[in-house]
């Protein structure tokens, strides 16, 4: 099994942490970088190969990870010379990717079963599988419903439930057909294009532990909780 880790972003939301470090190398707890945790999890799940898409401060990532042998994986790299969006880097490496593979952001802390995501993707026959997570959004204002200049409804500080993308995907190589290497391709553009086809993306619903380390609140929470969550996150790794 093969994974692609997207690690080329500038990590603007995590400044000043990311002024000198690429976002996937920010520390979690006292001993680990988030990218190290992800690689250990992938290796424990049975992934033998990984391509890391690098850009901002990418040479630091390359120096830290090396060839991946310390985790029993074969790691290679694809360099993003200019911003290509979430999916754009995949177009430049398309010919060296297997028929189906895992794609994930390099700043995710989760106990998601990565191998099962890829297995279900293959079994579904879908062009894209999106790992999803339930999020509750609290609105800090009274919400009005209006019609023709009149207020017809009111809810005081409601909460809204959504399923959001976790930043982990199963992808088939042929799904990238028709897109031009070197041009930006966002996850949003790819999904909207697929929604126009008969073969819709597949959802992999997950309700375990998940934090987006690119969000300052989630990063602070990850560091506060890592000691108690370490055995869950690195089981078998």
PDB file of C-alpha atoms in Angstrom:
ATOM      1  CA  UNK A   1       0.000   0.000   0.000  1.00  0.00           C
ATOM      2  CA  UNK A   2       1.171   3.497  -0.853  1.00  0.00           C
ATOM      3  CA  UNK A   3       0.404   6.869   0.727  1.00  0.00           C
ATOM      4  CA  UNK A   4       0.956  10.436  -0.399  1.00  0.00           C
ATOM      5  CA  UNK A   5       1.459  13.010   2.352  1.00  0.00           C
ATOM      6  CA  UNK A   6       0.793  16.639   1.429  1.00  0.00           C
ATOM      7  CA  UNK A   7       3.379  18.680   3.322  1.00  0.00           C
ATOM      8  CA  UNK A   8       4.013  21.721   1.144  1.00  0.00           C
ATOM      9  CA  UNK A   9       1.915  24.358   2.896  1.00  0.00           C
ATOM     10  CA  UNK A  10       3.289  27.409   4.692  1.00  0.00           C
ATOM     11  CA  UNK A  11       1.322  26.825   7.905  1.00  0.00           C
ATOM     12  CA  UNK A  12       0.234  30.468   8.143  1.00  0.00           C
ATOM     13  CA  UNK A  13      -2.317  29.792  10.882  1.00  0.00           C
ATOM     14  CA  UNK A  14       0.361  28.309  13.144  1.00  0.00           C
ATOM     15  CA  UNK A  15       2.801  31.205  13.044  1.00  0.00           C
ATOM     16  CA  UNK A  16       5.141  31.877  14.799  1.00  0.00           C
ATOM     17  CA  UNK A  17       5.688  28.087  15.209  1.00  0.00           C
ATOM     18  CA  UNK A  18       6.044  27.678  11.438  1.00  0.00           C
ATOM     19  CA  UNK A  19       8.423  30.565  10.862  1.00  0.00           C
ATOM     20  CA  UNK A  20      11.408  28.220  11.204  1.00  0.00           C
ATOM     21  CA  UNK A  21       9.722  24.795  11.024  1.00  0.00           C
ATOM     22  CA  UNK A  22       7.445  23.350   8.335  1.00  0.00           C
ATOM     23  CA  UNK A  23       4.017  22.631   9.784  1.00  0.00           C
ATOM     24  CA  UNK A  24       4.344  18.801   9.663  1.00  0.00           C
ATOM     25  CA  UNK A  25       7.399  19.033  11.931  1.00  0.00           C
ATOM     26  CA  UNK A  26       5.865  21.065  14.751  1.00  0.00           C
ATOM     27  CA  UNK A  27       6.271  19.115  17.999  1.00  0.00           C
ATOM     28  CA  UNK A  28       3.531  17.087  19.665  1.00  0.00           C
ATOM     29  CA  UNK A  29       4.390  16.318  23.261  1.00  0.00           C
ATOM     30  CA  UNK A  30       8.057  16.199  24.266  1.00  0.00           C
ATOM     31  CA  UNK A  31       9.494  13.746  21.733  1.00  0.00           C
ATOM     32  CA  UNK A  32       7.533  13.588  18.486  1.00  0.00           C
ATOM     33  CA  UNK A  33       6.824  15.655  15.387  1.00  0.00           C
ATOM     34  CA  UNK A  34       3.366  15.216  13.879  1.00  0.00           C
ATOM     35  CA  UNK A  35       4.869  13.851  10.631  1.00  0.00           C
ATOM     36  CA  UNK A  36       6.813  11.216  12.564  1.00  0.00           C
ATOM     37  CA  UNK A  37       3.597  10.076  14.257  1.00  0.00           C
ATOM     38  CA  UNK A  38       1.845   9.828  10.881  1.00  0.00           C
ATOM     39  CA  UNK A  39       4.690   7.821   9.323  1.00  0.00           C
ATOM     40  CA  UNK A  40       4.814   5.439  12.275  1.00  0.00           C
ATOM     41  CA  UNK A  41       1.047   4.935  12.012  1.00  0.00           C
ATOM     42  CA  UNK A  42       1.218   4.267   8.275  1.00  0.00           C
ATOM     43  CA  UNK A  43       4.022   1.740   8.709  1.00  0.00           C
ATOM     44  CA  UNK A  44       2.097  -0.048  11.479  1.00  0.00           C
ATOM     45  CA  UNK A  45      -0.968  -0.173   9.190  1.00  0.00           C
ATOM     46  CA  UNK A  46       1.021  -1.980   6.496  1.00  0.00           C
ATOM     47  CA  UNK A  47       1.974   0.851   4.153  1.00  0.00           C
ATOM     48  CA  UNK A  48       5.362   0.159   2.589  1.00  0.00           C
ATOM     49  CA  UNK A  49       5.741   3.225   0.373  1.00  0.00           C
ATOM     50  CA  UNK A  50       5.126   6.941   0.807  1.00  0.00           C
ATOM     51  CA  UNK A  51       5.604  10.024  -1.348  1.00  0.00           C
ATOM     52  CA  UNK A  52       5.847  13.335   0.500  1.00  0.00           C
ATOM     53  CA  UNK A  53       4.898  16.452  -1.460  1.00  0.00           C
ATOM     54  CA  UNK A  54       7.120  19.232  -0.125  1.00  0.00           C
ATOM     55  CA  UNK A  55       7.375  22.959  -0.737  1.00  0.00           C
ATOM     56  CA  UNK A  56       7.845  25.533   2.027  1.00  0.00           C
ATOM     57  CA  UNK A  57      10.929  24.542   4.072  1.00  0.00           C
ATOM     58  CA  UNK A  58      10.809  21.206   2.301  1.00  0.00           C
ATOM     59  CA  UNK A  59      14.509  20.490   2.690  1.00  0.00           C
ATOM     60  CA  UNK A  60      14.040  20.357   6.459  1.00  0.00           C
ATOM     61  CA  UNK A  61      11.391  17.663   5.983  1.00  0.00           C
ATOM     62  CA  UNK A  62      13.679  15.762   3.616  1.00  0.00           C
ATOM     63  CA  UNK A  63      16.539  15.932   6.133  1.00  0.00           C
ATOM     64  CA  UNK A  64      14.290  14.780   8.995  1.00  0.00           C
ATOM     65  CA  UNK A  65      12.560  11.892   7.206  1.00  0.00           C
ATOM     66  CA  UNK A  66      15.309  10.753   4.848  1.00  0.00           C
ATOM     67  CA  UNK A  67      14.463   7.620   2.896  1.00  0.00           C
ATOM     68  CA  UNK A  68      11.972   6.407   5.510  1.00  0.00           C
ATOM     69  CA  UNK A  69      14.027   3.342   6.432  1.00  0.00           C
ATOM     70  CA  UNK A  70      13.894   4.211  10.143  1.00  0.00           C
ATOM     71  CA  UNK A  71      10.169   3.403   9.966  1.00  0.00           C
ATOM     72  CA  UNK A  72      10.535   0.479   7.564  1.00  0.00           C
ATOM     73  CA  UNK A  73       9.110   2.428   4.625  1.00  0.00           C
ATOM     74  CA  UNK A  74      10.420   3.582   1.256  1.00  0.00           C
ATOM     75  CA  UNK A  75       9.914   7.361   1.135  1.00  0.00           C
ATOM     76  CA  UNK A  76      10.426   9.566  -1.910  1.00  0.00           C
ATOM     77  CA  UNK A  77       9.587  13.213  -2.572  1.00  0.00           C
ATOM     78  CA  UNK A  78       7.836  15.512  -5.019  1.00  0.00           C
ATOM     79  CA  UNK A  79       8.807  19.181  -4.845  1.00  0.00           C
ATOM     80  CA  UNK A  80       6.131  21.832  -5.300  1.00  0.00           C
ATOM     81  CA  UNK A  81       7.875  24.803  -6.948  1.00  0.00           C
ATOM     82  CA  UNK A  82       4.730  26.962  -6.798  1.00  0.00           C
ATOM     83  CA  UNK A  83       1.427  26.482  -4.922  1.00  0.00           C
ATOM     84  CA  UNK A  84      -0.639  23.787  -6.652  1.00  0.00           C
ATOM     85  CA  UNK A  85      -3.582  23.403  -4.288  1.00  0.00           C
ATOM     86  CA  UNK A  86      -4.524  20.259  -2.389  1.00  0.00           C
ATOM     87  CA  UNK A  87      -4.639  17.861  -5.333  1.00  0.00           C
ATOM     88  CA  UNK A  88      -2.333  19.606  -7.805  1.00  0.00           C
ATOM     89  CA  UNK A  89       0.867  17.960  -6.502  1.00  0.00           C
ATOM     90  CA  UNK A  90      -0.597  14.536  -7.337  1.00  0.00           C
ATOM     91  CA  UNK A  91      -0.649  15.420 -11.034  1.00  0.00           C
ATOM     92  CA  UNK A  92       3.128  15.882 -11.131  1.00  0.00           C
ATOM     93  CA  UNK A  93       3.739  12.430  -9.631  1.00  0.00           C
ATOM     94  CA  UNK A  94       0.825  10.623 -11.285  1.00  0.00           C
ATOM     95  CA  UNK A  95       2.905   8.211 -13.375  1.00  0.00           C
ATOM     96  CA  UNK A  96       4.747   6.791 -10.368  1.00  0.00           C
ATOM     97  CA  UNK A  97       1.634   6.176  -8.280  1.00  0.00           C
ATOM     98  CA  UNK A  98      -0.235   2.841  -8.035  1.00  0.00           C
ATOM     99  CA  UNK A  99      -3.791   2.387  -9.308  1.00  0.00           C
ATOM    100  CA  UNK A 100      -5.192   3.322  -5.883  1.00  0.00           C
ATOM    101  CA  UNK A 101      -3.504   5.037  -2.976  1.00  0.00           C
ATOM    102  CA  UNK A 102      -4.078   7.049   0.194  1.00  0.00           C
ATOM    103  CA  UNK A 103      -3.732  10.840   0.203  1.00  0.00           C
ATOM    104  CA  UNK A 104      -3.547  12.818   3.426  1.00  0.00           C
ATOM    105  CA  UNK A 105      -2.543  16.145   4.860  1.00  0.00           C
ATOM    106  CA  UNK A 106       0.653  16.083   6.880  1.00  0.00           C
ATOM    107  CA  UNK A 107      -0.817  17.822   9.928  1.00  0.00           C
ATOM    108  CA  UNK A 108      -3.445  15.358  11.159  1.00  0.00           C
ATOM    109  CA  UNK A 109      -3.520  13.656  14.550  1.00  0.00           C
ATOM    110  CA  UNK A 110      -5.972  10.748  14.528  1.00  0.00           C
ATOM    111  CA  UNK A 111      -6.398   7.070  15.319  1.00  0.00           C
ATOM    112  CA  UNK A 112      -8.114   6.494  11.960  1.00  0.00           C
ATOM    113  CA  UNK A 113      -7.408   3.087  10.364  1.00  0.00           C
ATOM    114  CA  UNK A 114      -5.635   4.304   7.210  1.00  0.00           C
ATOM    115  CA  UNK A 115      -5.469   0.822   5.705  1.00  0.00           C
ATOM    116  CA  UNK A 116      -9.218   0.360   6.073  1.00  0.00           C
ATOM    117  CA  UNK A 117      -9.873   3.660   4.307  1.00  0.00           C
ATOM    118  CA  UNK A 118      -7.864   2.433   1.333  1.00  0.00           C
ATOM    119  CA  UNK A 119      -9.474  -1.024   1.417  1.00  0.00           C
ATOM    120  CA  UNK A 120     -12.970   0.428   1.427  1.00  0.00           C
ATOM    121  CA  UNK A 121     -12.013   2.786  -1.369  1.00  0.00           C
ATOM    122  CA  UNK A 122     -10.861  -0.092  -3.543  1.00  0.00           C
ATOM    123  CA  UNK A 123     -13.971  -2.137  -2.726  1.00  0.00           C
ATOM    124  CA  UNK A 124     -16.375   0.738  -3.414  1.00  0.00           C
ATOM    125  CA  UNK A 125     -15.230   1.379  -6.974  1.00  0.00           C
ATOM    126  CA  UNK A 126     -15.615   5.104  -6.282  1.00  0.00           C
ATOM    127  CA  UNK A 127     -13.209   7.599  -7.873  1.00  0.00           C
ATOM    128  CA  UNK A 128     -12.559   9.231  -4.496  1.00  0.00           C
ATOM    129  CA  UNK A 129     -13.189   8.268  -0.882  1.00  0.00           C
ATOM    130  CA  UNK A 130     -13.364  11.040   1.711  1.00  0.00           C
ATOM    131  CA  UNK A 131     -12.849  10.327   5.407  1.00  0.00           C
ATOM    132  CA  UNK A 132     -15.449  12.415   7.261  1.00  0.00           C
ATOM    133  CA  UNK A 133     -15.877  13.536  10.850  1.00  0.00           C
ATOM    134  CA  UNK A 134     -18.796  15.030  12.782  1.00  0.00           C
ATOM    135  CA  UNK A 135     -18.234  18.622  13.887  1.00  0.00           C
ATOM    136  CA  UNK A 136     -20.566  20.838  15.867  1.00  0.00           C
ATOM    137  CA  UNK A 137     -20.376  24.550  15.091  1.00  0.00           C
ATOM    138  CA  UNK A 138     -21.660  26.986  17.700  1.00  0.00           C
ATOM    139  CA  UNK A 139     -23.017  30.302  16.410  1.00  0.00           C
ATOM    140  CA  UNK A 140     -22.389  33.100  18.904  1.00  0.00           C
ATOM    141  CA  UNK A 141     -25.199  35.288  17.572  1.00  0.00           C
ATOM    142  CA  UNK A 142     -28.959  35.203  17.364  1.00  0.00           C
ATOM    143  CA  UNK A 143     -29.754  33.882  13.879  1.00  0.00           C
ATOM    144  CA  UNK A 144     -32.593  35.483  11.923  1.00  0.00           C
ATOM    145  CA  UNK A 145     -34.588  34.090   9.035  1.00  0.00           C
ATOM    146  CA  UNK A 146     -35.879  36.847   6.787  1.00  0.00           C
ATOM    147  CA  UNK A 147     -38.266  36.992   3.844  1.00  0.00           C
ATOM    148  CA  UNK A 148     -39.321  40.010   1.788  1.00  0.00           C
ATOM    149  CA  UNK A 149     -37.921  42.408   4.346  1.00  0.00           C
ATOM    150  CA  UNK A 150     -39.566  40.796   7.356  1.00  0.00           C
ATOM    151  CA  UNK A 151     -38.148  38.647  10.123  1.00  0.00           C
ATOM    152  CA  UNK A 152     -39.983  35.316   9.972  1.00  0.00           C
ATOM    153  CA  UNK A 153     -37.830  33.237  12.309  1.00  0.00           C
ATOM    154  CA  UNK A 154     -35.309  33.542  15.119  1.00  0.00           C
ATOM    155  CA  UNK A 155     -32.954  31.103  16.875  1.00  0.00           C
ATOM    156  CA  UNK A 156     -30.773  32.208  19.780  1.00  0.00           C
ATOM    157  CA  UNK A 157     -27.127  31.082  19.421  1.00  0.00           C
ATOM    158  CA  UNK A 158     -27.810  27.776  17.653  1.00  0.00           C
ATOM    159  CA  UNK A 159     -25.469  24.829  17.171  1.00  0.00           C
ATOM    160  CA  UNK A 160     -25.175  23.230  13.744  1.00  0.00           C
ATOM    161  CA  UNK A 161     -23.937  19.707  13.010  1.00  0.00           C
ATOM    162  CA  UNK A 162     -21.863  18.918   9.917  1.00  0.00           C
ATOM    163  CA  UNK A 163     -19.726  16.116   8.561  1.00  0.00           C
ATOM    164  CA  UNK A 164     -16.426  17.615   7.457  1.00  0.00           C
ATOM    165  CA  UNK A 165     -13.506  16.309   5.444  1.00  0.00           C
ATOM    166  CA  UNK A 166     -10.712  14.990   7.679  1.00  0.00           C
ATOM    167  CA  UNK A 167      -8.030  15.618   5.047  1.00  0.00           C
ATOM    168  CA  UNK A 168      -7.627  11.876   4.385  1.00  0.00           C
ATOM    169  CA  UNK A 169      -8.678  10.370   1.064  1.00  0.00           C
ATOM    170  CA  UNK A 170      -8.591   7.177  -0.933  1.00  0.00           C
ATOM    171  CA  UNK A 171      -7.950   8.042  -4.574  1.00  0.00           C
ATOM    172  CA  UNK A 172      -7.818   6.157  -7.864  1.00  0.00           C
ATOM    173  CA  UNK A 173      -5.112   7.264 -10.264  1.00  0.00           C
ATOM    174  CA  UNK A 174      -7.539   7.389 -13.203  1.00  0.00           C
ATOM    175  CA  UNK A 175      -9.544  10.028 -11.320  1.00  0.00           C
ATOM    176  CA  UNK A 176      -6.729  12.456 -12.171  1.00  0.00           C
ATOM    177  CA  UNK A 177      -7.147  11.893 -15.919  1.00  0.00           C
ATOM    178  CA  UNK A 178      -7.936  15.086 -17.822  1.00  0.00           C
ATOM    179  CA  UNK A 179      -6.230  17.473 -15.405  1.00  0.00           C
ATOM    180  CA  UNK A 180      -3.029  19.249 -16.465  1.00  0.00           C
ATOM    181  CA  UNK A 181       0.193  18.658 -14.482  1.00  0.00           C
ATOM    182  CA  UNK A 182       1.742  21.881 -13.251  1.00  0.00           C
ATOM    183  CA  UNK A 183      -1.595  23.669 -12.881  1.00  0.00           C
ATOM    184  CA  UNK A 184      -3.306  24.104  -9.503  1.00  0.00           C
ATOM    185  CA  UNK A 185      -6.070  21.651  -8.582  1.00  0.00           C
ATOM    186  CA  UNK A 186      -7.971  22.074  -5.340  1.00  0.00           C
ATOM    187  CA  UNK A 187      -9.855  19.406  -3.424  1.00  0.00           C
ATOM    188  CA  UNK A 188     -12.985  21.522  -3.840  1.00  0.00           C
ATOM    189  CA  UNK A 189     -12.619  21.623  -7.623  1.00  0.00           C
ATOM    190  CA  UNK A 190     -12.085  17.865  -7.844  1.00  0.00           C
ATOM    191  CA  UNK A 191     -15.123  17.082  -5.666  1.00  0.00           C
ATOM    192  CA  UNK A 192     -17.388  19.487  -7.565  1.00  0.00           C
ATOM    193  CA  UNK A 193     -16.296  17.913 -10.856  1.00  0.00           C
ATOM    194  CA  UNK A 194     -17.020  14.406  -9.521  1.00  0.00           C
ATOM    195  CA  UNK A 195     -20.455  15.453  -8.273  1.00  0.00           C
ATOM    196  CA  UNK A 196     -21.391  16.068 -11.911  1.00  0.00           C
ATOM    197  CA  UNK A 197     -20.682  12.439 -12.824  1.00  0.00           C
ATOM    198  CA  UNK A 198     -22.697   9.241 -12.195  1.00  0.00           C
ATOM    199  CA  UNK A 199     -19.859   7.737 -10.113  1.00  0.00           C
ATOM    200  CA  UNK A 200     -19.985   9.822  -6.952  1.00  0.00           C
ATOM    201  CA  UNK A 201     -17.342  10.047  -4.214  1.00  0.00           C
ATOM    202  CA  UNK A 202     -17.636   7.577  -1.323  1.00  0.00           C
ATOM    203  CA  UNK A 203     -17.809   8.716   2.325  1.00  0.00           C
ATOM    204  CA  UNK A 204     -15.860   6.941   5.054  1.00  0.00           C
ATOM    205  CA  UNK A 205     -17.502   8.112   8.271  1.00  0.00           C
ATOM    206  CA  UNK A 206     -15.245   8.143  11.326  1.00  0.00           C
ATOM    207  CA  UNK A 207     -16.093   9.003  14.911  1.00  0.00           C
ATOM    208  CA  UNK A 208     -12.817   8.317  16.753  1.00  0.00           C
ATOM    209  CA  UNK A 209     -10.078  10.799  17.614  1.00  0.00           C
ATOM    210  CA  UNK A 210      -9.173  13.521  15.109  1.00  0.00           C
ATOM    211  CA  UNK A 211      -7.500  16.903  15.353  1.00  0.00           C
ATOM    212  CA  UNK A 212      -6.391  19.256  12.577  1.00  0.00           C
ATOM    213  CA  UNK A 213      -3.020  20.471  13.842  1.00  0.00           C
ATOM    214  CA  UNK A 214      -3.140  23.376  11.386  1.00  0.00           C
ATOM    215  CA  UNK A 215      -5.774  24.978  13.619  1.00  0.00           C
ATOM    216  CA  UNK A 216      -4.205  26.708  16.647  1.00  0.00           C
ATOM    217  CA  UNK A 217      -6.963  25.512  19.004  1.00  0.00           C
ATOM    218  CA  UNK A 218      -6.538  21.902  17.857  1.00  0.00           C
ATOM    219  CA  UNK A 219      -2.741  22.155  18.095  1.00  0.00           C
ATOM    220  CA  UNK A 220      -2.928  23.360  21.692  1.00  0.00           C
ATOM    221  CA  UNK A 221      -5.423  20.599  22.494  1.00  0.00           C
ATOM    222  CA  UNK A 222      -3.183  17.968  20.887  1.00  0.00           C
ATOM    223  CA  UNK A 223      -0.248  18.932  23.085  1.00  0.00           C
ATOM    224  CA  UNK A 224      -2.424  18.980  26.185  1.00  0.00           C
ATOM    225  CA  UNK A 225      -3.861  15.527  25.458  1.00  0.00           C
ATOM    226  CA  UNK A 226      -0.966  13.683  23.828  1.00  0.00           C
ATOM    227  CA  UNK A 227       0.434  12.063  26.962  1.00  0.00           C
ATOM    228  CA  UNK A 228      -2.898  10.414  27.755  1.00  0.00           C
ATOM    229  CA  UNK A 229      -3.614   9.610  24.072  1.00  0.00           C
ATOM    230  CA  UNK A 230      -0.163   8.341  23.091  1.00  0.00           C
ATOM    231  CA  UNK A 231      -0.966   4.629  23.526  1.00  0.00           C
ATOM    232  CA  UNK A 232      -4.065   5.077  21.347  1.00  0.00           C
ATOM    233  CA  UNK A 233      -2.298   7.019  18.610  1.00  0.00           C
ATOM    234  CA  UNK A 234       0.851   4.892  18.440  1.00  0.00           C
ATOM    235  CA  UNK A 235      -0.584   1.445  19.125  1.00  0.00           C
ATOM    236  CA  UNK A 236       1.341  -1.122  17.110  1.00  0.00           C
ATOM    237  CA  UNK A 237       3.734   1.573  15.855  1.00  0.00           C
TER     238      UNK A 237
END
